Short mmCIF file of C-alpha atoms (C1' of nucleotides) in Angstrom, two decimals:
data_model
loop_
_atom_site.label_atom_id
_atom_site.label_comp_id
_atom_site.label_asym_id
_atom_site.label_seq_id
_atom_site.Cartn_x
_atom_site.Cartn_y
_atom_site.Cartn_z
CA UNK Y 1 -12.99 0.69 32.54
CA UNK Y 2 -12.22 -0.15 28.92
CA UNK Y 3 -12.03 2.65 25.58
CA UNK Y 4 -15.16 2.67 24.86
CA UNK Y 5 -16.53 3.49 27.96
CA UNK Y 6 -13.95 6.03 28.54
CA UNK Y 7 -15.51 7.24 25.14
CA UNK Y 8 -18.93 7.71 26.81
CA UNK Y 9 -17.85 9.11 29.72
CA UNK Y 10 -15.29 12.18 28.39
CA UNK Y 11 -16.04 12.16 24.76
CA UNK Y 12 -18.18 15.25 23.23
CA UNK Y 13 -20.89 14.34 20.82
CA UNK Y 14 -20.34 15.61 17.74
CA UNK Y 15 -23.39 15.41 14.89
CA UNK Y 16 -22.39 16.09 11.36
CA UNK Y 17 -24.53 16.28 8.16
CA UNK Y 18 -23.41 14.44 4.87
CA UNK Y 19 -20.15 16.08 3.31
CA UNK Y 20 -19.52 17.99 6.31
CA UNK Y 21 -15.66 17.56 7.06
CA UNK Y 22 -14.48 16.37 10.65
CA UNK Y 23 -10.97 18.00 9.88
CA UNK Y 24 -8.93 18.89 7.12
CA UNK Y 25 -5.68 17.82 5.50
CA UNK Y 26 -3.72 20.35 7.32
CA UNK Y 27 -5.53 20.83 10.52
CA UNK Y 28 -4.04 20.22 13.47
CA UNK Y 29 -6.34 18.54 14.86
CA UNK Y 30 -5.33 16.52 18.25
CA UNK Y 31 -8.56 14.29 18.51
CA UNK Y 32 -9.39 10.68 18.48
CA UNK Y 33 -13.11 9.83 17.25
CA UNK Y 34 -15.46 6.80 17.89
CA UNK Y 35 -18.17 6.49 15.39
CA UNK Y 36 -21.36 5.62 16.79
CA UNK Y 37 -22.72 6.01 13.25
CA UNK Y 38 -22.72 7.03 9.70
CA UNK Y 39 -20.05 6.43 7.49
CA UNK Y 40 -17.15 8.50 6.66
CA UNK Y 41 -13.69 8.61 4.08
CA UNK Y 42 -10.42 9.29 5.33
CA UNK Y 43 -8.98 11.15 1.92
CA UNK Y 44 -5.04 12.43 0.41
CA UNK Y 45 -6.04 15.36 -1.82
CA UNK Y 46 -2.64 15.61 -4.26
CA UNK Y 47 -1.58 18.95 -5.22
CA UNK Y 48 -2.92 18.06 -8.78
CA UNK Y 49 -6.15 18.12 -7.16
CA UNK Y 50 -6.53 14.01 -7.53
CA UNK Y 51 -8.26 12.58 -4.45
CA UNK Y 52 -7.26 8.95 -3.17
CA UNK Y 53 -9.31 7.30 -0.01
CA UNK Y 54 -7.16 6.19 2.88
CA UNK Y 55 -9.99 4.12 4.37
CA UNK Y 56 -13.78 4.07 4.85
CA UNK Y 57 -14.67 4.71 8.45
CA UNK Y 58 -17.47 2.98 10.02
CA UNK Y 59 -19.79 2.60 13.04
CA UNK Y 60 -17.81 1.59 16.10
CA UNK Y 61 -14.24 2.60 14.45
CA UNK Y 62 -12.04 5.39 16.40
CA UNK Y 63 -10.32 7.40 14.17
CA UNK Y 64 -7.71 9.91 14.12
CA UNK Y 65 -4.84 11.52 12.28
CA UNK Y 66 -1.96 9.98 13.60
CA UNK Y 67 0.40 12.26 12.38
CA UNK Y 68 -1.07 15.23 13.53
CA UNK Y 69 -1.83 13.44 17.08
CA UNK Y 70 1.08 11.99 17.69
CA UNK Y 71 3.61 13.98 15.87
CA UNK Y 72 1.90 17.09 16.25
CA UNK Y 73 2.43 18.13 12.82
CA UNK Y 74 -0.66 18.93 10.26
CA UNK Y 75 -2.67 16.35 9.31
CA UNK Y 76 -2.05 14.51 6.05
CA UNK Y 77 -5.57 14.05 5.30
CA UNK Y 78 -9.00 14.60 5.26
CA UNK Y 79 -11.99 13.18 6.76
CA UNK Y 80 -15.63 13.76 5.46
CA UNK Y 81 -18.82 12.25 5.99
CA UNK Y 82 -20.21 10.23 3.44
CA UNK Y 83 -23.73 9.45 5.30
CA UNK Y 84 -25.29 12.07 8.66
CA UNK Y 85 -22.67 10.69 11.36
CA UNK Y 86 -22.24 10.92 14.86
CA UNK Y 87 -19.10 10.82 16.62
CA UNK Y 88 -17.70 11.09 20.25
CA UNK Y 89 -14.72 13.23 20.31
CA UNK Y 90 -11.74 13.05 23.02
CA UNK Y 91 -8.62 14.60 22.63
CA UNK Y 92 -5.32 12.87 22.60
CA UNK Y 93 -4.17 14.18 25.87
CA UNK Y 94 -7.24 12.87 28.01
CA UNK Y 95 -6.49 9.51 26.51
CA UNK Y 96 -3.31 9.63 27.08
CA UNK Y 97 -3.42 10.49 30.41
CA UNK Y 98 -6.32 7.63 31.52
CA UNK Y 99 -3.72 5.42 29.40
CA UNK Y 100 -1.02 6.44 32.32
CA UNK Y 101 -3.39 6.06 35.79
CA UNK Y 102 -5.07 2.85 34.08
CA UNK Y 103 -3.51 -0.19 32.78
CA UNK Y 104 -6.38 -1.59 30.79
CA UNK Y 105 -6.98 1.86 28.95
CA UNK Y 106 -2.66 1.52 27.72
CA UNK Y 107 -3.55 -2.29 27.15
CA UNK Y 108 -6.71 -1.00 24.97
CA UNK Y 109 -4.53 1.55 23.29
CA UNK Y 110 -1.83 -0.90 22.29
CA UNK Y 111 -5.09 -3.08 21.10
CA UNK Y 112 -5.97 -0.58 18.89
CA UNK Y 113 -2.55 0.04 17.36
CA UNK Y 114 -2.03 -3.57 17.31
CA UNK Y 115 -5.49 -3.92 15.14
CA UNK Y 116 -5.01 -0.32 12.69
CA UNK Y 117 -1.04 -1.69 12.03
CA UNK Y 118 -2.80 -5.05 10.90
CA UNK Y 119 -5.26 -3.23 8.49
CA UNK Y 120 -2.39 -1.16 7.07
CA UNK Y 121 -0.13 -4.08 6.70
CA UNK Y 122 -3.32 -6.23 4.66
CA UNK Y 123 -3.66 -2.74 2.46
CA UNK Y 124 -0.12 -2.65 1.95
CA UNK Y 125 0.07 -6.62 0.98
CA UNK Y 126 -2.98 -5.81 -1.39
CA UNK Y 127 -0.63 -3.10 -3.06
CA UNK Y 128 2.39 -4.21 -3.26
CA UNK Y 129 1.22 -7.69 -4.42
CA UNK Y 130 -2.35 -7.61 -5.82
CA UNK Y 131 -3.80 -6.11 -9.56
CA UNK Y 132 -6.38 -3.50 -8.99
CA UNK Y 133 -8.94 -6.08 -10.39
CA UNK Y 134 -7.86 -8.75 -7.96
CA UNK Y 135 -8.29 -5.78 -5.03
CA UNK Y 136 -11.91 -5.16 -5.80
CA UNK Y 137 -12.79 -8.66 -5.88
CA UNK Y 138 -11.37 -9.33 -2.34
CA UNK Y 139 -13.29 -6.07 -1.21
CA UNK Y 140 -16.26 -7.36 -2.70
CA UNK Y 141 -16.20 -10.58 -1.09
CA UNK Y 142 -15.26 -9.09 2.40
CA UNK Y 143 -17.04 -5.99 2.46
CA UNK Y 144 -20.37 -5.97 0.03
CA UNK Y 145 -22.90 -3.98 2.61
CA UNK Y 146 -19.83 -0.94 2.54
CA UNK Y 147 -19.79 -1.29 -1.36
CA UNK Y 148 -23.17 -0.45 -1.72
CA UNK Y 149 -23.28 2.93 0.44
CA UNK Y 150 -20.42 4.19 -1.25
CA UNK Y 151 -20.18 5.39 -5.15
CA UNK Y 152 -17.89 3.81 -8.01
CA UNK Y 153 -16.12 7.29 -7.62
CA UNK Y 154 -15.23 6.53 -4.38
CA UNK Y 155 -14.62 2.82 -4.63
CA UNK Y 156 -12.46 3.47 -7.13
CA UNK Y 157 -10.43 6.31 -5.20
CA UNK Y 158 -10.58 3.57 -2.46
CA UNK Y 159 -8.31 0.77 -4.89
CA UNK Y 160 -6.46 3.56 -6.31
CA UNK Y 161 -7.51 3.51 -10.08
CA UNK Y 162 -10.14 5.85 -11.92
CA UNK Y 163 -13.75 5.42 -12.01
CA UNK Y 164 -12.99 4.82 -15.70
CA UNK Y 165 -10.77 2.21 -15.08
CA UNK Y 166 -13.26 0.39 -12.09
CA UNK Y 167 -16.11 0.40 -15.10
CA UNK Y 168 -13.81 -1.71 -16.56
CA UNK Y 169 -12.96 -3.52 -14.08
CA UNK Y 170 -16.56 -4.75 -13.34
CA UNK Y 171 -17.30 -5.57 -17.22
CA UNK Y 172 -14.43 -7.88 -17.05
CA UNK Y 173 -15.33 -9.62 -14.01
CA UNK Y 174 -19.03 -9.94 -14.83
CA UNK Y 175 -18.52 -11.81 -18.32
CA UNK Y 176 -15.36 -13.49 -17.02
CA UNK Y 177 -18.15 -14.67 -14.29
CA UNK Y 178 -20.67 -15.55 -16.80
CA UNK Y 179 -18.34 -17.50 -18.81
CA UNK Y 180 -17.78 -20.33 -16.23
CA UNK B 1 14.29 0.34 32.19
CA UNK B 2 13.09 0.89 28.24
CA UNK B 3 12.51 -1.61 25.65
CA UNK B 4 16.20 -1.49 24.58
CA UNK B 5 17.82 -2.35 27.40
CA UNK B 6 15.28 -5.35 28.32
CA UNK B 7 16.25 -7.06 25.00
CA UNK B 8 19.53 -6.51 26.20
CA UNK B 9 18.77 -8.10 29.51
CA UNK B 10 16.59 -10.99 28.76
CA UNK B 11 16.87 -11.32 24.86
CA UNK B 12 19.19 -14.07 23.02
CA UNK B 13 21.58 -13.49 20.63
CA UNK B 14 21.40 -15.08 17.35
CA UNK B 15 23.80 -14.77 14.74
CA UNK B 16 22.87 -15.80 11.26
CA UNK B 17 24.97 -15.57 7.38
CA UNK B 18 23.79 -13.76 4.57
CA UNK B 19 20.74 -15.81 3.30
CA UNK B 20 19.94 -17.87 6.07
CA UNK B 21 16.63 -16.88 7.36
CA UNK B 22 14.96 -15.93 10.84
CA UNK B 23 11.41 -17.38 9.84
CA UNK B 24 9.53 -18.53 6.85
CA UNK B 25 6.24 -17.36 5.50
CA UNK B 26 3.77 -19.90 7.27
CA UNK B 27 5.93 -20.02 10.83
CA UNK B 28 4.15 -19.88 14.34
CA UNK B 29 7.10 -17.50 15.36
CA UNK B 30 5.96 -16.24 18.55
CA UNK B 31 9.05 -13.57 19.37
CA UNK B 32 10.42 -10.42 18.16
CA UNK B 33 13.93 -9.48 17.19
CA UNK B 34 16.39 -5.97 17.28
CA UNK B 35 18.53 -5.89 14.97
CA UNK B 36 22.69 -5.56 16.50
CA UNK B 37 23.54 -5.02 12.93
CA UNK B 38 23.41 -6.75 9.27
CA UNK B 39 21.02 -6.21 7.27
CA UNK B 40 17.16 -7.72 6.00
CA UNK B 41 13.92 -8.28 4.10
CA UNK B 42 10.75 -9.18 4.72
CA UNK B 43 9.18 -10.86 1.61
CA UNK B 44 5.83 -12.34 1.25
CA UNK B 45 5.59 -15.35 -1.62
CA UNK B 46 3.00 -15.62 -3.55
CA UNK B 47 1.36 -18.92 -5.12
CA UNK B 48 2.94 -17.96 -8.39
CA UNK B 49 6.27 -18.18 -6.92
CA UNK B 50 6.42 -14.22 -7.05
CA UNK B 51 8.08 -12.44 -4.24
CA UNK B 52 7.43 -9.17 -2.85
CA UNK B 53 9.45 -7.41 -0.32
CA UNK B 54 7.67 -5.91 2.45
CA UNK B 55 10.60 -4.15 4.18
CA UNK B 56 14.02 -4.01 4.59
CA UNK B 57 14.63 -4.32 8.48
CA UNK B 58 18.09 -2.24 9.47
CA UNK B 59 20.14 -2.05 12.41
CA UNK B 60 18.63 -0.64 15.52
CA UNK B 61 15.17 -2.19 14.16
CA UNK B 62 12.48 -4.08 15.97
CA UNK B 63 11.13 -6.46 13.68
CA UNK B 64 8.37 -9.44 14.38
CA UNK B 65 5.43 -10.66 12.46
CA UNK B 66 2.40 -9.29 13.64
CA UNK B 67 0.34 -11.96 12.71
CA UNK B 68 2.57 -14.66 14.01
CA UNK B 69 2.88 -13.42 17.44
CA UNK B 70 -0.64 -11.28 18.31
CA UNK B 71 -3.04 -12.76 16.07
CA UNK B 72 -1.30 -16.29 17.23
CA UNK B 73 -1.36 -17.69 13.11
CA UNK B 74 1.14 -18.64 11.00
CA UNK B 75 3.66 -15.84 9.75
CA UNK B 76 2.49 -13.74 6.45
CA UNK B 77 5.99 -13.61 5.27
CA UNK B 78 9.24 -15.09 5.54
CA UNK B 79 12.48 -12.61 6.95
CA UNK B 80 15.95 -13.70 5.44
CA UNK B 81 19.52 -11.94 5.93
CA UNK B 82 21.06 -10.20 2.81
CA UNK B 83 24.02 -9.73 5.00
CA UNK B 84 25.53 -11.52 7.76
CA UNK B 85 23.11 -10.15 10.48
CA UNK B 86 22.96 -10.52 14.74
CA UNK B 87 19.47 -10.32 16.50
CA UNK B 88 18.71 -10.48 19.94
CA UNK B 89 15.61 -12.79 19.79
CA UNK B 90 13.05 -12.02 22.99
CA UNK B 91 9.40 -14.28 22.78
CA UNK B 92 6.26 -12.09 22.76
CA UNK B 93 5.10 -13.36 26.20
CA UNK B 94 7.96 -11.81 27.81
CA UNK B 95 7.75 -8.63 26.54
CA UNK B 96 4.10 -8.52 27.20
CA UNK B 97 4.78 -9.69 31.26
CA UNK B 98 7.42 -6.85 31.31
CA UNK B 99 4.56 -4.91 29.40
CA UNK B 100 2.23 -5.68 32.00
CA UNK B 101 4.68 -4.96 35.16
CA UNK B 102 6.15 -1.73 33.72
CA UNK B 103 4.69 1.48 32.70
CA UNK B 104 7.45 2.69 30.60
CA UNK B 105 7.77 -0.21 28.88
CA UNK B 106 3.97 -0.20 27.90
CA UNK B 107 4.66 3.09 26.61
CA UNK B 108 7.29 1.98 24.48
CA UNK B 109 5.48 -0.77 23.08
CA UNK B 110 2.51 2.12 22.25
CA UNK B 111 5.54 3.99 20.73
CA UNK B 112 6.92 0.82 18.93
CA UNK B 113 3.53 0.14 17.26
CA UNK B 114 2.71 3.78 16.85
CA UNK B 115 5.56 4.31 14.34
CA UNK B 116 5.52 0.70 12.98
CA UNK B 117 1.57 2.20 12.02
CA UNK B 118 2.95 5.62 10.75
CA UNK B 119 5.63 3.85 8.52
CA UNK B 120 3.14 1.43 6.93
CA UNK B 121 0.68 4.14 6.33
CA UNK B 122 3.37 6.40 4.60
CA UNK B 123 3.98 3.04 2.34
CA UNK B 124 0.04 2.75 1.95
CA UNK B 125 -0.32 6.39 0.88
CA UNK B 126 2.84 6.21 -1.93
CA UNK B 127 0.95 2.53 -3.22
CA UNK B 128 -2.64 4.55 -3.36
CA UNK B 129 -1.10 7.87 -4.58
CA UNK B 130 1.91 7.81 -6.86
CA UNK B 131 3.60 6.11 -9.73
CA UNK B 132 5.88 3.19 -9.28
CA UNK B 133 8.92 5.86 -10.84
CA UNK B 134 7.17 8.40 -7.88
CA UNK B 135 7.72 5.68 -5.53
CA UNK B 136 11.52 5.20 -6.36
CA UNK B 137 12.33 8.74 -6.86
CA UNK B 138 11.31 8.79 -3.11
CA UNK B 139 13.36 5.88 -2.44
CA UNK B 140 16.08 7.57 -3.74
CA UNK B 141 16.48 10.41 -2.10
CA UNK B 142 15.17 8.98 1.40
CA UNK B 143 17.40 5.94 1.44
CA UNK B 144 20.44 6.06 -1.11
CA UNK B 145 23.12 3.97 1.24
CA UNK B 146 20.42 1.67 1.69
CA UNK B 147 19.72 0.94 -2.15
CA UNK B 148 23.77 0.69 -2.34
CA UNK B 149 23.80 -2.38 -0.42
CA UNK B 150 20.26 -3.94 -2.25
CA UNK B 151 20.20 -5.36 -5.39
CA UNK B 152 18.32 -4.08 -8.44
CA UNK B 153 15.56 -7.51 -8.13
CA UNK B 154 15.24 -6.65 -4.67
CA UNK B 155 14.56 -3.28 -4.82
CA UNK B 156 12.22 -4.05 -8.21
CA UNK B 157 10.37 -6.54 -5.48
CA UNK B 158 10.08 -3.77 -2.86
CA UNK B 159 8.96 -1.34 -5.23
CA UNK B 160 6.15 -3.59 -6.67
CA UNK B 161 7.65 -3.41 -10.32
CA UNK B 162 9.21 -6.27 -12.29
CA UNK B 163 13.52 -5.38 -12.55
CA UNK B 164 12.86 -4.87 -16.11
CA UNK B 165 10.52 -2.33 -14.97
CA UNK B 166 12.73 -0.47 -12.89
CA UNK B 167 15.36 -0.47 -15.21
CA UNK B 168 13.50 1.90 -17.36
CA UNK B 169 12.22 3.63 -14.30
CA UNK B 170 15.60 4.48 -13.98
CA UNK B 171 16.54 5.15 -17.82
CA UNK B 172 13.61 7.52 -17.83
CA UNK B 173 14.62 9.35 -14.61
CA UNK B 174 18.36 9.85 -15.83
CA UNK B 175 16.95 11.08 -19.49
CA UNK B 176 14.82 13.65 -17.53
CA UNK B 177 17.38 14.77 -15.44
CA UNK B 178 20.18 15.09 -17.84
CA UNK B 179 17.59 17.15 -20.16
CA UNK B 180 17.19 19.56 -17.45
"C1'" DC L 1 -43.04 16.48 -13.79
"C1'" DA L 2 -39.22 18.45 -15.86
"C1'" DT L 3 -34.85 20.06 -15.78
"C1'" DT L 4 -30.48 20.11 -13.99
"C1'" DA L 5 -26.76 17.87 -11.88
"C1'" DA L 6 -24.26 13.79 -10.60
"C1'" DT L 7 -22.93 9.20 -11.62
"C1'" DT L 8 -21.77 5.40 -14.61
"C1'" DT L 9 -20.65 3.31 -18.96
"C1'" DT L 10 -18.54 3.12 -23.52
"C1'" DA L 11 -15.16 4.30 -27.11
"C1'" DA L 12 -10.60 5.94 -29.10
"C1'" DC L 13 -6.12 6.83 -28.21
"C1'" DT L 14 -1.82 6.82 -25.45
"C1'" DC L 15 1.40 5.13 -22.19
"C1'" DG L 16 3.46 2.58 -18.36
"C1'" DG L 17 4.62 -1.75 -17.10
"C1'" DG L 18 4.41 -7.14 -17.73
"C1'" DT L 19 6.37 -10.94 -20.40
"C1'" DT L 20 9.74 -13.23 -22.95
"C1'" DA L 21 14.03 -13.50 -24.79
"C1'" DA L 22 18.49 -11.91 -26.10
"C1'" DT L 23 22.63 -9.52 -24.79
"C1'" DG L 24 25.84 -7.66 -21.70
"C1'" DT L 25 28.18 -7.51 -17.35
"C1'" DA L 26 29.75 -8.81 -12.87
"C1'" DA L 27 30.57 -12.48 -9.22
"C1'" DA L 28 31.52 -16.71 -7.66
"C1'" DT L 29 33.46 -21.32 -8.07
"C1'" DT L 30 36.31 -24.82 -9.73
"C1'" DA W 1 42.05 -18.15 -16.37
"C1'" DA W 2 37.76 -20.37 -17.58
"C1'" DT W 3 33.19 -21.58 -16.80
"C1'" DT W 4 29.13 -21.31 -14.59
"C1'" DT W 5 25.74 -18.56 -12.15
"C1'" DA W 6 23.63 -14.29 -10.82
"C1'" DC W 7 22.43 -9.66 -12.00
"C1'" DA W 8 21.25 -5.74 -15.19
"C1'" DT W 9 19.92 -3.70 -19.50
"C1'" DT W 10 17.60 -3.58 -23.94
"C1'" DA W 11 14.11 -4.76 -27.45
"C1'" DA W 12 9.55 -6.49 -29.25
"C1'" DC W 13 5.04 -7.35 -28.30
"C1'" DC W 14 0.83 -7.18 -25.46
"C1'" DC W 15 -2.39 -5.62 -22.06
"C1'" DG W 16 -4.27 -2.95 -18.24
"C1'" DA W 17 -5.25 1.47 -16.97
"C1'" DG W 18 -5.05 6.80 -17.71
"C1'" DT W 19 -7.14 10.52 -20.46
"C1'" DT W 20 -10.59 12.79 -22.90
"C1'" DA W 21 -14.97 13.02 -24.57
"C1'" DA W 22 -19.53 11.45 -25.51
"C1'" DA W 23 -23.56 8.85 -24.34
"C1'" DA W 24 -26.56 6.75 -21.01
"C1'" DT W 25 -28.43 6.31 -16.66
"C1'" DT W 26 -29.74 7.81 -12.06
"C1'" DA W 27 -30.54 11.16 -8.45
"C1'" DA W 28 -31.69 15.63 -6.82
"C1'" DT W 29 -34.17 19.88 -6.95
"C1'" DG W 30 -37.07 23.63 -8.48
#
DNA sequence: CATTAATTTTAACTCGGGTTAATGTAAATT
DNA sequence: AATTTACATTAACCCGAGTTAAAATTAATG
């Protein structure tokens, strides 16, 4: 048995509309989630009421607060459907407990962690060592089916500047583009 | 047995001088390393010549490049001593057999990787979310013996800023406080 | 179809941070 | 002690991005 099927067999089906949230910053919610589709943002809403996007979330992602799963403390963001999305929920204890009796299920586990540390470490590199403009022409490149379901807004929450500042962003690109 | 003691057991102990480095950016390292005691960063270099810290890797930490020694390609970044430093060096494949053989080690690899994740997306949400003088007020107050023993370029490179920059970080932050 | 609401672009102004270069200061080496 | 090398601060200038506001475009809804 590998995750996914363990997904089939003890996850709930959960079907959620556009904007409806799957938890809140704050919840403590002790779930994991596959995606079987739809699309979905992870989100930080700042006490100044900014929003930044952690991550998009697509079809055949899990997804789950690791914070409030893990450390059992509220969860430090939100996530919200973007697009009608189904997911299969299981809660952290099932998994972990399958993880214990089976060793594929722990080897899956550490598969996952293995995979969602890469991802942050890339974001992180992109950061630390990239310009916003040279961020949303790597995302563009890698991930132009995503950019197209999502708004500027949220593309631009996604790179961490304003939608102002991703309008501009564009323009230069395009007539840099044109110029060659 | 935990993960500790088995890179007592089975790991080898290397002892390197400030500077000298572990492994270079482009290295098929293939092991991880706990650090006895000394002192580290991990820095990625760009094409520019312009380096970036990633971390700073303490005693008691379990450092290894991800890419390197799962994704079996050559090493993101390069890890170099800032102080005389000892590691016990232990290659991926053994930890994985042990990994394999012994529950508890399985779970501490989960547990490794599951606050390895945690840390990089704390450092993903203070790149998305806050100002680089956000960022090193942060630093401050979460790590001030640590910034005693970096230098000003090295903390600059960690932070993302230029050391010109975070010289006025700081000359801002002391104006504020002492107005206060 | 028309109106309202949401999204995107453009402009004017401000500010944080990059760049370069000069100055000051501390360490290391001979 | 003297000189070189590394590290830190300061200043001048420029540019990318934030902010606010207006205009333009697109989508949603009565």
């Amino acid at each position: 048995m590998d995750l996914q099927q363990l997904f089939q067999k003890e996850g709930k089906q959960l079907i959620k509309k556009k904007h409806e949230h799957v938890f809140m910053q704050g919840d403590h919610d002790y779930c994991f989630y596959f995606v079987q589709s739809g699309l979905l943002k992870g989100y930080y809403t700042l006490e100044t009421g900014k929003e930044f996007i952690k991550s998009f979330v697509q079809s055949q992602d899990i997804i789950g607060s690791l914070s409030a799963v893990y450390l059992e403390k509220a969860s430090t963001f939100s996530l919200r459907c973007l697009e009608e999305t189904t997911l299969l929920e299981i809660p952290y204890a099932v998994l972990a407990r399958y993880g214990k009796q089976y060793h594929c299920i722990a080897n899956d586990i550490i598969d996952l962690l293995l995979k969602f540390a890469l991802k942050k470490e890339q974001r992180e590199f992109e950061f630390l060592c990239l310009s916003a403009q040279e961020r949303y022409a790597l995302l563009l490149n890698s991930s132009p089916q995503l950019l197209a379901r999502v708004t500027q807004n949220d593309i631009a929450a996604y790179l961490g500047v304003t939608p102002v500042g991703l309008s501009r962003i564009k323009q230069r690109l395009t007539h840099q583009v044109t110029l060659t």
